[in-house]
CSV table of C-alpha atoms in Angstrom, one decimal:
chain,number,residue,atom,x,y,z
A,1,UNK,CA,134.4,-62.9,244.1
A,2,UNK,CA,137.7,-64.1,245.4
A,3,UNK,CA,139.2,-62.4,248.4
A,4,UNK,CA,142.4,-63.6,248.9
A,5,UNK,CA,144.5,-63.7,251.8
A,6,UNK,CA,148.2,-64.3,250.7
A,7,UNK,CA,150.4,-67.2,252.1
A,8,UNK,CA,152.3,-64.5,254.0
A,9,UNK,CA,149.2,-63.3,255.6
A,10,UNK,CA,147.9,-67.0,256.6
A,11,UNK,CA,151.4,-67.6,258.1
A,12,UNK,CA,151.0,-64.4,260.2
A,13,UNK,CA,148.2,-65.8,261.8
A,14,UNK,CA,149.8,-69.1,262.5
A,15,UNK,CA,153.2,-67.6,264.1
A,16,UNK,CA,151.1,-65.4,266.1
A,17,UNK,CA,148.9,-68.4,267.6
A,18,UNK,CA,151.7,-70.4,267.7
A,19,UNK,CA,153.1,-67.8,270.2
A,20,UNK,CA,150.2,-67.3,271.9
A,21,UNK,CA,150.0,-71.3,272.7
A,22,UNK,CA,153.7,-71.6,273.4
A,23,UNK,CA,154.1,-68.6,275.7
A,24,UNK,CA,155.3,-68.9,279.0
A,25,UNK,CA,157.2,-65.6,279.4
A,26,UNK,CA,160.3,-66.9,277.6
A,27,UNK,CA,161.4,-66.1,274.0
A,28,UNK,CA,160.4,-69.4,271.6
A,29,UNK,CA,162.8,-69.8,268.8
A,30,UNK,CA,161.7,-69.4,265.3
A,31,UNK,CA,162.9,-73.4,264.2
A,32,UNK,CA,160.5,-74.5,267.3
A,33,UNK,CA,157.8,-72.7,265.6
A,34,UNK,CA,158.8,-74.0,262.1
A,35,UNK,CA,159.1,-77.4,263.2
A,36,UNK,CA,155.3,-77.3,264.6
A,37,UNK,CA,153.8,-75.2,261.9
A,38,UNK,CA,155.4,-76.9,259.3
A,39,UNK,CA,156.9,-73.7,257.6
A,40,UNK,CA,160.0,-73.5,256.1
A,41,UNK,CA,162.8,-71.4,258.2
A,42,UNK,CA,163.6,-69.3,255.7
A,43,UNK,CA,159.9,-68.5,254.7
A,44,UNK,CA,159.0,-67.3,258.3
A,45,UNK,CA,162.2,-64.8,258.7
A,46,UNK,CA,160.5,-62.8,256.3
A,47,UNK,CA,156.9,-62.9,257.8
A,48,UNK,CA,158.5,-62.8,261.5
A,49,UNK,CA,160.2,-59.8,260.3
A,50,UNK,CA,157.2,-57.9,259.3
A,51,UNK,CA,155.4,-58.9,262.2
A,52,UNK,CA,158.5,-57.5,264.5
A,53,UNK,CA,158.8,-54.0,262.2
A,54,UNK,CA,155.6,-53.9,262.7
A,55,UNK,CA,155.3,-53.9,266.7
A,56,UNK,CA,153.6,-57.2,267.3
A,57,UNK,CA,156.4,-59.5,268.4
A,58,UNK,CA,159.3,-58.6,270.2
A,59,UNK,CA,162.5,-60.5,269.4
A,60,UNK,CA,166.0,-60.9,271.4
A,61,UNK,CA,169.1,-62.3,269.9
A,62,UNK,CA,171.5,-64.7,271.6
A,63,UNK,CA,171.4,-68.0,273.7
A,64,UNK,CA,167.8,-67.1,274.8
A,65,UNK,CA,166.7,-65.8,272.1
A,66,UNK,CA,163.9,-66.4,269.8
A,67,UNK,CA,160.1,-64.0,269.7
A,68,UNK,CA,157.2,-63.6,271.9
A,69,UNK,CA,154.3,-61.7,271.6
A,70,UNK,CA,154.5,-57.6,272.7
A,71,UNK,CA,151.0,-57.9,274.4
A,72,UNK,CA,148.3,-60.3,275.7
A,73,UNK,CA,146.3,-62.5,272.9
A,74,UNK,CA,143.2,-60.9,273.3
A,75,UNK,CA,144.9,-57.6,272.5
A,76,UNK,CA,145.5,-58.7,268.8
A,77,UNK,CA,142.7,-58.9,266.1
A,78,UNK,CA,142.9,-61.0,263.2
A,79,UNK,CA,142.4,-57.5,261.3
A,80,UNK,CA,145.7,-55.8,262.5
A,81,UNK,CA,147.7,-58.6,261.2
A,82,UNK,CA,146.6,-59.4,258.4
A,83,UNK,CA,146.2,-55.5,257.6
A,84,UNK,CA,150.3,-55.5,258.8
A,85,UNK,CA,151.0,-58.2,256.1
A,86,UNK,CA,148.5,-57.8,253.2
A,87,UNK,CA,148.1,-54.2,253.7
A,88,UNK,CA,144.0,-53.0,253.3
A,89,UNK,CA,142.0,-55.8,252.7
A,90,UNK,CA,139.6,-54.3,249.7
A,91,UNK,CA,137.3,-56.5,247.3
A,92,UNK,CA,138.0,-54.9,244.5
A,93,UNK,CA,141.5,-53.1,243.5
A,94,UNK,CA,139.9,-49.5,243.1
A,95,UNK,CA,139.1,-49.5,246.7
A,96,UNK,CA,142.8,-50.5,247.9
A,97,UNK,CA,144.1,-46.8,247.9
A,98,UNK,CA,142.9,-44.1,249.9
A,99,UNK,CA,141.6,-42.0,246.9
A,100,UNK,CA,139.8,-44.0,244.5
A,101,UNK,CA,141.8,-44.0,241.3
A,102,UNK,CA,139.0,-45.0,239.1
A,103,UNK,CA,137.6,-42.3,236.9
A,104,UNK,CA,134.4,-44.1,236.9
A,105,UNK,CA,134.1,-43.9,240.4
A,106,UNK,CA,131.9,-40.8,240.7
A,107,UNK,CA,129.2,-43.0,238.5
A,108,UNK,CA,129.8,-46.3,239.7
A,109,UNK,CA,126.5,-47.9,240.6
A,110,UNK,CA,128.1,-50.8,241.9
A,111,UNK,CA,131.0,-49.3,244.5
A,112,UNK,CA,128.6,-48.9,247.5
A,113,UNK,CA,128.3,-52.3,247.5
A,114,UNK,CA,131.9,-53.1,247.3
A,115,UNK,CA,132.3,-50.6,249.7
A,116,UNK,CA,129.9,-52.5,252.1
A,117,UNK,CA,131.5,-55.8,251.4
A,118,UNK,CA,134.9,-53.9,252.8
A,119,UNK,CA,132.8,-52.7,256.0
A,120,UNK,CA,131.5,-56.1,256.9
A,121,UNK,CA,134.9,-58.1,256.2
A,122,UNK,CA,136.9,-55.3,258.0
A,123,UNK,CA,134.8,-55.3,260.9
A,124,UNK,CA,134.4,-58.8,261.0
A,125,UNK,CA,138.6,-59.4,261.2
A,126,UNK,CA,138.2,-56.5,263.7
A,127,UNK,CA,135.7,-58.7,265.9
A,128,UNK,CA,138.2,-61.6,266.0
A,129,UNK,CA,141.2,-61.6,268.5
A,130,UNK,CA,143.8,-64.4,269.1
A,131,UNK,CA,142.2,-65.4,272.0
A,132,UNK,CA,139.1,-65.6,270.5
A,133,UNK,CA,140.7,-68.1,268.3
A,134,UNK,CA,142.8,-70.0,270.7
A,135,UNK,CA,139.8,-70.3,273.1
A,136,UNK,CA,137.3,-72.0,269.6
A,137,UNK,CA,134.9,-68.5,269.8
A,138,UNK,CA,135.0,-68.6,265.8
A,139,UNK,CA,132.2,-70.8,264.9
A,140,UNK,CA,132.1,-72.7,261.3
């Protein structure tokens, strides 16, 4: 089974971590983040737009403009960031939607297993905050 988090989701985490690492109360320019993270500004604009619309970052235009976290790193979970950028994290297509569209769902003997995988992934990502990642609390 391949559960893939897209580039957008991975970059969103990197951007959020960068903002957390370099937070001093001022706004951080996208170009500074792009240099540190080695991500093109153009691609980052799309990702940061999603984070901004989702209320995870605050933006300010102008000379001292840029981005900053909307709350403390300990208040963001990895799940929150990935759900915003990826949508629901489901191991199989039939669990992506609220209502399972599969006509076999009622008789599917593997569905409970897939639901459990989804719950494990959800609980795992929900248990990790940006601060945990910054503090190295996620063990390999």
